[in-house]
Short mmCIF file of C-alpha atoms in Angstrom, two decimals:
data_model
loop_
_atom_site.label_atom_id
_atom_site.label_comp_id
_atom_site.label_asym_id
_atom_site.label_seq_id
_atom_site.Cartn_x
_atom_site.Cartn_y
_atom_site.Cartn_z
CA MET A 728 -0.72 26.05 -17.44
CA PHE A 729 -2.07 22.58 -18.17
CA PHE A 730 -1.01 21.06 -14.82
CA GLU A 731 -2.74 23.70 -12.74
CA GLU A 732 -5.93 23.55 -14.80
CA LEU A 733 -5.95 19.81 -14.38
CA LEU A 734 -5.67 20.05 -10.59
CA ALA A 735 -8.21 22.87 -10.37
CA ASP A 736 -10.64 20.56 -12.15
CA ASP A 737 -9.82 17.67 -9.74
CA GLY A 738 -8.33 15.79 -12.72
CA ARG A 739 -5.65 13.13 -12.53
CA VAL A 740 -2.04 13.54 -13.60
CA GLU A 741 -0.68 10.64 -15.65
CA PRO A 742 2.97 9.63 -16.23
CA ARG A 743 3.52 11.32 -19.60
CA ASP A 744 1.97 14.64 -18.52
CA GLU A 745 4.11 17.65 -17.85
CA MET A 746 4.36 18.33 -14.14
CA PRO A 747 6.43 20.66 -11.95
CA ASP A 748 9.70 19.14 -10.73
CA ALA A 749 8.74 19.80 -7.14
CA TYR A 750 5.48 17.81 -7.61
CA ARG A 751 7.45 14.93 -9.09
CA ARG A 752 9.99 15.04 -6.26
CA LEU A 753 7.36 15.16 -3.52
CA LEU A 754 5.56 12.17 -5.07
CA VAL A 755 8.73 10.13 -5.50
CA ARG A 756 9.61 10.78 -1.86
CA GLN A 757 6.15 9.88 -0.58
CA ILE A 758 5.58 6.80 -2.77
CA ALA A 759 9.10 5.47 -2.11
CA GLN A 760 8.74 5.90 1.65
CA HIS A 761 5.34 4.25 1.45
CA ALA A 762 6.88 1.31 -0.46
CA HIS A 763 9.75 1.06 2.05
CA SER A 764 7.21 0.98 4.90
CA GLU A 765 5.43 -1.98 3.31
CA ILE A 766 8.57 -4.08 3.02
CA ILE A 767 10.05 -3.09 6.38
CA GLY A 768 6.58 -3.79 7.79
CA MET A 769 7.07 -7.46 6.98
CA GLN A 770 9.64 -7.77 9.76
CA PRO A 771 7.73 -7.23 13.01
CA GLU A 772 5.02 -9.71 11.98
CA GLY A 773 7.36 -12.08 10.16
CA ASN A 774 8.97 -12.49 13.55
CA TRP A 775 5.90 -14.50 14.66
CA ILE A 776 5.31 -16.77 11.66
CA SER A 777 7.34 -19.62 13.14
CA ARG A 778 5.64 -19.20 16.52
CA ALA A 779 2.01 -18.66 15.52
CA PRO A 780 -0.26 -20.52 17.97
CA SER A 781 -2.01 -22.68 15.34
CA LEU A 782 -1.70 -23.75 11.73
CA ARG A 783 -4.69 -21.54 10.90
CA ARG A 784 -3.04 -18.46 12.41
CA LYS A 785 0.23 -19.32 10.73
CA ALA A 786 -1.31 -19.64 7.26
CA ILE A 787 -3.16 -16.35 7.73
CA LEU A 788 -0.03 -14.56 8.93
CA MET A 789 2.03 -15.85 6.01
CA ALA A 790 -0.65 -14.62 3.60
CA LYS A 791 -0.65 -11.22 5.29
CA VAL A 792 3.13 -10.81 5.25
CA GLN A 793 3.11 -11.88 1.59
CA ASP A 794 0.51 -9.16 0.93
CA GLU A 795 2.83 -6.55 2.46
CA ALA A 796 5.57 -7.58 0.02
CA GLY A 797 3.04 -7.26 -2.80
CA HIS A 798 2.01 -3.78 -1.62
CA GLY A 799 5.66 -2.74 -1.66
CA LEU A 800 5.94 -3.96 -5.24
CA TYR A 801 2.80 -2.10 -6.41
CA LEU A 802 4.24 1.05 -4.89
CA TYR A 803 7.78 0.73 -6.27
CA ALA A 804 6.19 0.23 -9.70
CA ALA A 805 4.09 3.40 -9.20
CA ALA A 806 7.23 5.33 -8.20
CA GLU A 807 9.02 4.08 -11.31
CA THR A 808 6.39 5.71 -13.54
CA LEU A 809 7.92 9.01 -12.34
CA GLY A 810 11.24 8.14 -13.94
CA VAL A 811 13.17 6.82 -10.96
CA ASP A 812 14.91 3.48 -10.67
CA ARG A 813 13.92 0.88 -8.07
CA GLU A 814 17.55 0.02 -7.33
CA ASP A 815 18.20 3.66 -6.48
CA LEU A 816 15.21 3.81 -4.16
CA LEU A 817 16.35 0.69 -2.31
CA ASP A 818 19.83 2.13 -2.09
CA GLN A 819 18.44 5.30 -0.53
CA LEU A 820 16.55 3.19 2.02
CA HIS A 821 19.62 1.12 2.84
CA THR A 822 21.80 4.20 3.32
CA GLY A 823 19.22 6.02 5.44
CA ARG A 824 18.51 8.78 2.92
CA GLN A 825 14.87 7.75 2.65
CA LYS A 826 12.75 6.78 5.62
CA TYR A 827 9.89 4.40 6.37
CA SER A 828 6.99 4.59 8.80
CA SER A 829 8.17 4.97 12.39
CA ILE A 830 5.64 2.39 13.60
CA PHE A 831 7.79 -0.51 12.36
CA ASN A 832 10.58 0.44 14.74
CA TYR A 833 8.60 -0.98 17.66
CA PRO A 834 9.17 -4.60 18.72
CA THR A 835 6.60 -7.41 18.61
CA LEU A 836 7.07 -8.87 22.08
CA THR A 837 4.08 -11.23 22.26
CA TRP A 838 1.61 -12.97 19.94
CA ALA A 839 -0.99 -10.36 20.91
CA ASP A 840 1.20 -7.74 19.20
CA VAL A 841 0.35 -9.39 15.89
CA GLY A 842 -3.31 -8.75 16.72
CA ALA A 843 -2.63 -5.17 17.79
CA ILE A 844 -0.70 -4.48 14.59
CA GLY A 845 -3.53 -5.81 12.42
CA TRP A 846 -6.23 -3.94 14.30
CA LEU A 847 -4.50 -0.64 15.13
CA VAL A 848 -1.59 -0.26 12.70
CA ASP A 849 -3.43 -1.56 9.66
CA GLY A 850 -6.55 0.27 10.85
CA ALA A 851 -4.61 3.54 10.93
CA ALA A 852 -3.00 2.72 7.58
CA ILE A 853 -6.45 2.23 6.04
CA VAL A 854 -7.61 5.63 7.31
CA ASN A 855 -4.48 7.16 5.75
CA GLN A 856 -4.72 5.22 2.50
CA VAL A 857 -8.41 5.44 1.60
CA PRO A 858 -8.17 9.15 0.68
CA LEU A 859 -4.95 8.39 -1.27
CA CYS A 860 -7.09 6.36 -3.71
CA ARG A 861 -8.22 9.81 -4.96
CA CYS A 862 -4.68 11.20 -5.06
CA SER A 863 -4.01 13.51 -8.03
CA TYR A 864 -1.33 11.18 -9.42
CA GLY A 865 -3.07 8.36 -11.32
CA PRO A 866 -0.64 5.45 -10.81
CA TYR A 867 -0.38 6.11 -7.05
CA GLY A 868 -4.16 6.28 -6.69
CA ARG A 869 -4.63 3.04 -8.63
CA ALA A 870 -2.01 1.26 -6.53
CA MET A 871 -3.85 2.45 -3.42
CA VAL A 872 -7.14 1.00 -4.64
CA ARG A 873 -5.55 -2.45 -4.81
CA VAL A 874 -3.82 -2.00 -1.45
CA CYS A 875 -6.96 -0.84 0.34
CA LYS A 876 -8.97 -3.79 -0.95
CA GLU A 877 -6.40 -6.14 0.53
CA GLU A 878 -5.92 -4.28 3.83
CA SER A 879 -9.44 -5.07 4.95
CA PHE A 880 -8.55 -8.69 5.69
CA HIS A 881 -5.43 -7.54 7.55
CA GLN A 882 -7.41 -5.40 9.95
CA ARG A 883 -10.05 -8.06 10.51
CA GLN A 884 -7.58 -10.83 11.27
CA GLY A 885 -5.95 -8.56 13.87
CA PHE A 886 -9.30 -7.79 15.44
CA GLU A 887 -10.11 -11.50 15.52
CA ILE A 888 -6.82 -12.36 17.25
CA LEU A 889 -7.48 -9.76 19.96
CA HIS A 890 -11.13 -10.78 20.29
CA THR A 891 -10.11 -14.40 20.84
CA LEU A 892 -7.48 -13.43 23.42
CA SER A 893 -9.69 -10.96 25.26
CA HIS A 894 -12.36 -13.67 25.63
CA GLY A 895 -9.79 -16.23 26.76
CA THR A 896 -7.99 -16.88 30.04
CA PRO A 897 -7.03 -13.98 32.34
CA ALA A 898 -3.42 -14.34 31.12
CA GLN A 899 -4.52 -14.10 27.48
CA GLN A 900 -6.69 -11.11 28.32
CA ALA A 901 -3.76 -9.41 30.02
CA MET A 902 -1.53 -10.11 27.05
CA ALA A 903 -4.07 -8.53 24.66
CA GLN A 904 -4.42 -5.48 26.91
CA ASP A 905 -0.66 -5.07 27.17
CA ALA A 906 -0.28 -5.13 23.38
CA VAL A 907 -3.00 -2.49 22.93
CA ASP A 908 -1.42 -0.37 25.69
CA ARG A 909 1.92 -0.39 23.87
CA TYR A 910 0.60 0.12 20.33
CA TRP A 911 -2.11 2.75 20.88
CA TRP A 912 0.11 5.86 21.04
CA PRO A 913 2.54 4.80 18.29
CA ALA A 914 -0.52 4.07 16.07
CA LEU A 915 -1.78 7.64 16.66
CA MET A 916 1.66 8.96 15.72
CA MET A 917 1.39 7.22 12.34
CA PHE A 918 -0.68 10.19 11.15
CA GLY A 919 2.36 12.43 11.52
CA PRO A 920 3.00 15.60 13.49
CA PRO A 921 0.12 17.97 14.41
CA ASP A 922 -1.05 20.16 11.53
CA ALA A 923 0.71 23.22 12.95
CA ASP A 924 4.09 21.44 12.77
CA SER A 925 3.64 19.68 9.44
CA PRO A 926 5.64 21.74 6.92
CA HIS A 927 4.92 19.72 3.75
CA SER A 928 1.19 19.30 4.37
CA ALA A 929 -0.06 22.53 2.82
CA GLN A 930 1.76 21.99 -0.48
CA SER A 931 0.72 18.36 -0.56
CA MET A 932 -2.93 19.33 -0.06
CA ALA A 933 -2.73 22.09 -2.68
CA TRP A 934 -1.48 19.50 -5.16
CA GLY A 935 -4.22 17.02 -4.33
CA ILE A 936 -1.83 14.38 -3.05
CA LYS A 937 -3.10 14.65 0.50
CA ARG A 938 -6.86 15.15 0.87
CA PHE A 939 -7.20 15.56 4.65
CA SER A 940 -4.86 16.94 7.31
CA ASN A 941 -2.94 14.78 9.79
CA ASP A 942 -5.17 15.83 12.68
CA GLU A 943 -8.38 15.23 10.72
CA LEU A 944 -7.32 11.69 9.85
CA ARG A 945 -6.13 11.03 13.40
CA GLN A 946 -9.53 12.13 14.75
CA ARG A 947 -11.30 9.91 12.24
CA PHE A 948 -9.23 6.93 13.39
CA ILE A 949 -9.94 7.60 17.07
CA ASP A 950 -13.68 7.93 16.41
CA MET A 951 -13.74 4.61 14.56
CA THR A 952 -11.55 2.74 16.99
CA VAL A 953 -12.99 3.60 20.42
CA PRO A 954 -16.29 1.72 19.82
CA GLN A 955 -14.30 -1.23 18.43
CA SER A 956 -12.20 -1.36 21.61
CA GLU A 957 -15.42 -1.58 23.61
CA ALA A 958 -16.54 -4.53 21.47
CA LEU A 959 -13.18 -6.17 22.21
CA GLY A 960 -13.56 -5.55 25.93
CA LEU A 961 -10.15 -3.83 25.96
CA SER A 962 -9.38 -0.35 27.20
CA LEU A 963 -7.31 2.29 25.44
CA PRO A 964 -4.48 3.80 27.53
CA ASP A 965 -5.73 7.38 27.51
CA PRO A 966 -7.57 8.64 30.63
CA ASP A 967 -8.73 11.74 28.72
CA LEU A 968 -10.56 9.77 26.05
CA ARG A 969 -14.27 10.67 26.17
CA TRP A 970 -17.13 11.43 23.81
CA ASN A 971 -17.71 15.12 23.22
CA GLU A 972 -21.37 15.59 22.36
CA GLU A 973 -20.84 19.14 21.18
CA ARG A 974 -18.03 18.34 18.76
CA GLY A 975 -19.50 15.00 17.72
CA HIS A 976 -16.04 13.49 18.22
CA TYR A 977 -14.00 11.82 20.93
CA ASP A 978 -11.68 14.11 22.90
CA SER A 979 -8.29 12.60 23.59
CA GLY A 980 -5.16 13.30 25.60
CA ALA A 981 -2.01 15.02 24.33
CA ILE A 982 0.37 12.91 22.25
CA ASP A 983 4.05 12.93 23.21
CA PHE A 984 5.47 13.90 19.83
CA THR A 985 9.03 13.99 21.15
CA GLU A 986 8.82 10.18 20.95
CA LEU A 987 7.88 10.40 17.26
CA THR A 988 10.81 12.74 16.59
CA GLU A 989 13.16 10.35 18.38
CA VAL A 990 11.98 7.30 16.45
CA VAL A 991 12.00 9.13 13.10
CA SER A 992 15.54 10.33 13.87
CA GLY A 993 16.67 6.72 14.19
CA ARG A 994 16.52 6.34 17.95
CA GLY A 995 13.49 4.04 18.23
CA PRO A 996 13.65 0.64 19.91
CA CYS A 997 14.30 -1.35 16.69
CA ASN A 998 15.63 1.06 14.03
CA ALA A 999 19.10 -0.47 13.84
CA GLN A 1000 17.76 -4.04 13.88
CA ARG A 1001 15.23 -3.35 11.07
CA MET A 1002 17.82 -1.75 8.80
CA ALA A 1003 20.45 -4.42 9.46
CA HIS A 1004 17.90 -7.13 8.66
CA ARG A 1005 16.78 -5.36 5.47
CA VAL A 1006 20.30 -4.84 4.17
CA LYS A 1007 21.24 -8.43 4.99
CA ALA A 1008 18.12 -9.78 3.24
CA HIS A 1009 19.01 -7.71 0.17
CA GLU A 1010 22.61 -8.90 0.15
CA ASP A 1011 21.66 -12.52 0.83
CA GLY A 1012 19.27 -12.33 -2.13
CA ALA A 1013 21.94 -11.11 -4.56
CA TRP A 1014 22.72 -14.61 -5.86
CA VAL A 1015 19.05 -15.13 -6.80
CA ARG A 1016 19.02 -11.95 -8.89
CA GLU A 1017 22.35 -12.85 -10.45
CA ALA A 1018 21.20 -16.39 -11.23
CA ALA A 1019 18.00 -15.12 -12.88
CA SER A 1020 20.00 -12.71 -15.07
CA ALA A 1021 22.55 -15.38 -15.96
CA TYR A 1022 19.79 -17.82 -16.90
CA ALA A 1023 18.04 -15.21 -19.06
CA ALA A 1024 21.32 -14.39 -20.81
CA LYS A 1025 22.00 -18.09 -21.46
CA GLN A 1026 18.51 -18.61 -22.94
CA ALA A 1027 18.93 -15.56 -25.16
CA ALA A 1028 22.31 -16.80 -26.36
CA ARG A 1029 20.82 -20.23 -27.16
CA GLU A 1030 17.96 -18.66 -29.11
CA GLY A 1031 20.46 -16.52 -30.97
CA ALA A 1032 22.53 -19.57 -31.85
CA ALA A 1033 19.52 -21.63 -33.03
CA MET B 432 -1.54 -6.47 -45.43
CA ARG B 433 -1.13 -10.19 -44.91
CA ASP B 434 2.43 -9.46 -43.76
CA TRP B 435 1.50 -6.61 -41.46
CA PRO B 436 1.93 -7.50 -37.81
CA LEU B 437 -0.96 -7.57 -35.38
CA TRP B 438 -1.15 -4.88 -32.69
CA GLU B 439 -3.12 -4.99 -29.44
CA VAL B 440 -4.90 -1.74 -28.59
CA PHE B 441 -5.39 -0.31 -25.09
CA VAL B 442 -7.48 2.76 -24.31
CA ARG B 443 -7.50 4.96 -21.20
CA SER B 444 -11.08 6.16 -21.10
CA ARG B 445 -10.28 9.03 -18.76
CA ARG B 446 -7.50 10.30 -16.53
CA GLY B 447 -7.16 8.35 -13.34
CA LEU B 448 -8.23 5.04 -14.93
CA SER B 449 -5.81 2.49 -16.31
CA HIS B 450 -5.54 1.57 -19.99
CA VAL B 451 -7.92 -1.28 -20.87
CA HIS B 452 -7.61 -3.70 -23.76
CA VAL B 453 -10.21 -2.95 -26.43
CA GLY B 454 -9.12 -5.07 -29.42
CA SER B 455 -6.48 -5.41 -32.09
CA LEU B 456 -5.62 -4.38 -35.66
CA HIS B 457 -3.05 -4.92 -38.40
CA ALA B 458 -0.60 -2.16 -39.33
CA PRO B 459 2.84 -2.06 -40.95
CA ASP B 460 4.48 0.00 -38.18
CA ALA B 461 3.88 1.52 -34.76
CA GLU B 462 2.93 4.97 -35.98
CA LEU B 463 0.27 3.71 -38.38
CA ALA B 464 -0.95 1.29 -35.72
CA LEU B 465 -1.50 4.23 -33.40
CA ARG B 466 -3.31 6.30 -36.05
CA ASN B 467 -5.43 3.39 -37.14
CA ALA B 468 -6.26 2.52 -33.53
CA ARG B 469 -7.48 6.08 -33.05
CA ASP B 470 -9.76 5.74 -36.09
CA VAL B 471 -10.99 2.25 -35.28
CA TYR B 472 -11.41 2.39 -31.51
CA THR B 473 -11.89 6.02 -30.43
CA ARG B 474 -14.25 7.55 -32.98
CA ARG B 475 -16.65 8.54 -30.19
CA GLN B 476 -14.16 10.02 -27.77
CA GLU B 477 -13.76 6.71 -25.98
CA GLY B 478 -10.37 7.70 -24.69
CA VAL B 479 -7.77 10.24 -23.70
CA SER B 480 -4.76 7.99 -24.26
CA LEU B 481 -3.93 5.03 -26.52
CA TRP B 482 -1.33 2.27 -26.33
CA VAL B 483 -0.51 -0.11 -29.14
CA VAL B 484 1.62 -3.16 -28.40
CA PRO B 485 2.86 -5.73 -30.94
CA SER B 486 0.78 -8.88 -30.27
CA ALA B 487 3.84 -11.03 -30.80
CA GLU B 488 5.49 -9.29 -27.84
CA ILE B 489 2.75 -10.31 -25.42
CA VAL B 490 3.58 -13.28 -23.24
CA ALA B 491 0.41 -14.98 -22.05
CA SER B 492 -0.45 -17.77 -19.63
CA GLU B 493 -1.75 -21.00 -21.18
CA PRO B 494 -5.59 -21.16 -21.06
CA GLY B 495 -5.43 -24.96 -20.95
CA GLN B 496 -3.28 -24.85 -17.83
CA SER B 497 -5.12 -22.10 -16.01
CA ASP B 498 -6.43 -24.45 -13.31
CA ALA B 499 -2.95 -25.55 -12.27
CA PHE B 500 -1.51 -22.09 -12.82
CA PHE B 501 -3.95 -20.23 -10.58
CA ASP B 502 -4.59 -23.06 -8.16
CA PRO B 503 -2.30 -21.72 -5.37
CA ALA B 504 -4.87 -18.97 -4.67
CA ALA B 505 -7.89 -21.27 -4.54
CA ASP B 506 -7.54 -22.71 -1.04
CA LYS B 507 -6.57 -19.47 0.73
CA ILE B 508 -10.03 -18.23 1.57
CA TYR B 509 -8.59 -16.47 4.62
CA ARG B 510 -7.29 -13.78 2.26
CA HIS B 511 -10.85 -12.46 2.05
CA PRO B 512 -12.28 -10.23 4.78
CA THR B 513 -15.52 -12.24 4.81
CA PHE B 514 -13.58 -15.19 6.27
CA TYR B 515 -13.53 -13.49 9.69
CA ASP B 516 -16.41 -13.38 12.16
CA ILE B 517 -16.98 -9.88 13.46
CA PRO B 518 -19.33 -9.41 16.43
CA GLU B 519 -22.71 -7.88 15.67
CA GLY B 520 -22.76 -4.09 15.55
CA VAL B 521 -19.01 -3.50 15.16
CA GLU B 522 -18.49 -0.90 12.44
CA HIS B 523 -15.67 0.29 10.17
CA LEU B 524 -13.87 -3.04 10.05
#
């Protein structure tokens, strides 16, 4: 069959190609949840725009949050190439039938959290997303290329915030450390459950959607991040973290995946707040959509009359 | 042929890459536009997929106003990763 030959040859599937229904469904689910994560991800950081410590930080943060909205739009457009409707996807998000990344259900308690999100959360997202640029589905891969190019500034601005704080007063240093202490484990959970408990992974890898396993990507992130934490002068909250010469990787402590299950199941610190905010934003925006449609209809009627 | 509409031609050179504009041609309808585009623009296997779009349907920004139109992006240099100072020796950022 054409589809299988294409994948065997590491080729790319494009929208008009025939593809198995299950492949289409898996992609819709993944791309939609990825898109939802981008737009829900605007909330924890958006929380700090009005309280950024300087005009420079505020302008940067606004640009970053705007980027997240843009990433959501690239991804919804990629999902639509599979024959689904954006309104339906949003409806599934709003009614809890589709999920978003569990990381955005944690609160941003201090300004340092904005730094920790940029450095750790966007850092982990980059590790996840770079291999997706080579995903077997063309439109998803191309959206990822754009996203990854833009993520680089996100990670750097987070690193810079933490670097400034960790070289500041003892109180600023403590605030930076506290943010890293709270975000380290949730960031590691962003890679998903361990390979042994990840039911969809094998099929996703066979179809060339996923290129590396959850545990491989998690290890890659840890290996990249430990030296960066040393440059920041901040510690990571894992007493078992040490370099393993033999493996050529860092060893790390066990992750409490019951927390991930809880947050994914809707019992994280901010799940209800995030969804309520999203639904309200959507409802509050209804008049803008209606006005745009009414204006377009009026213009069309005028042109028809002329 | 004077009355035939103009069509813009886009070619996907291989799977995984997006369609790229390669030029235009005149044709009386969409089907002939597609066939003619194949003959004019992909004689050397330049592509695996073709799009033809009526030129009149394309809405374009005004070249004369491009400064004002794209200006909002010009002063936001902090959108680029090179804006940030990273300490010597820090990798993978």
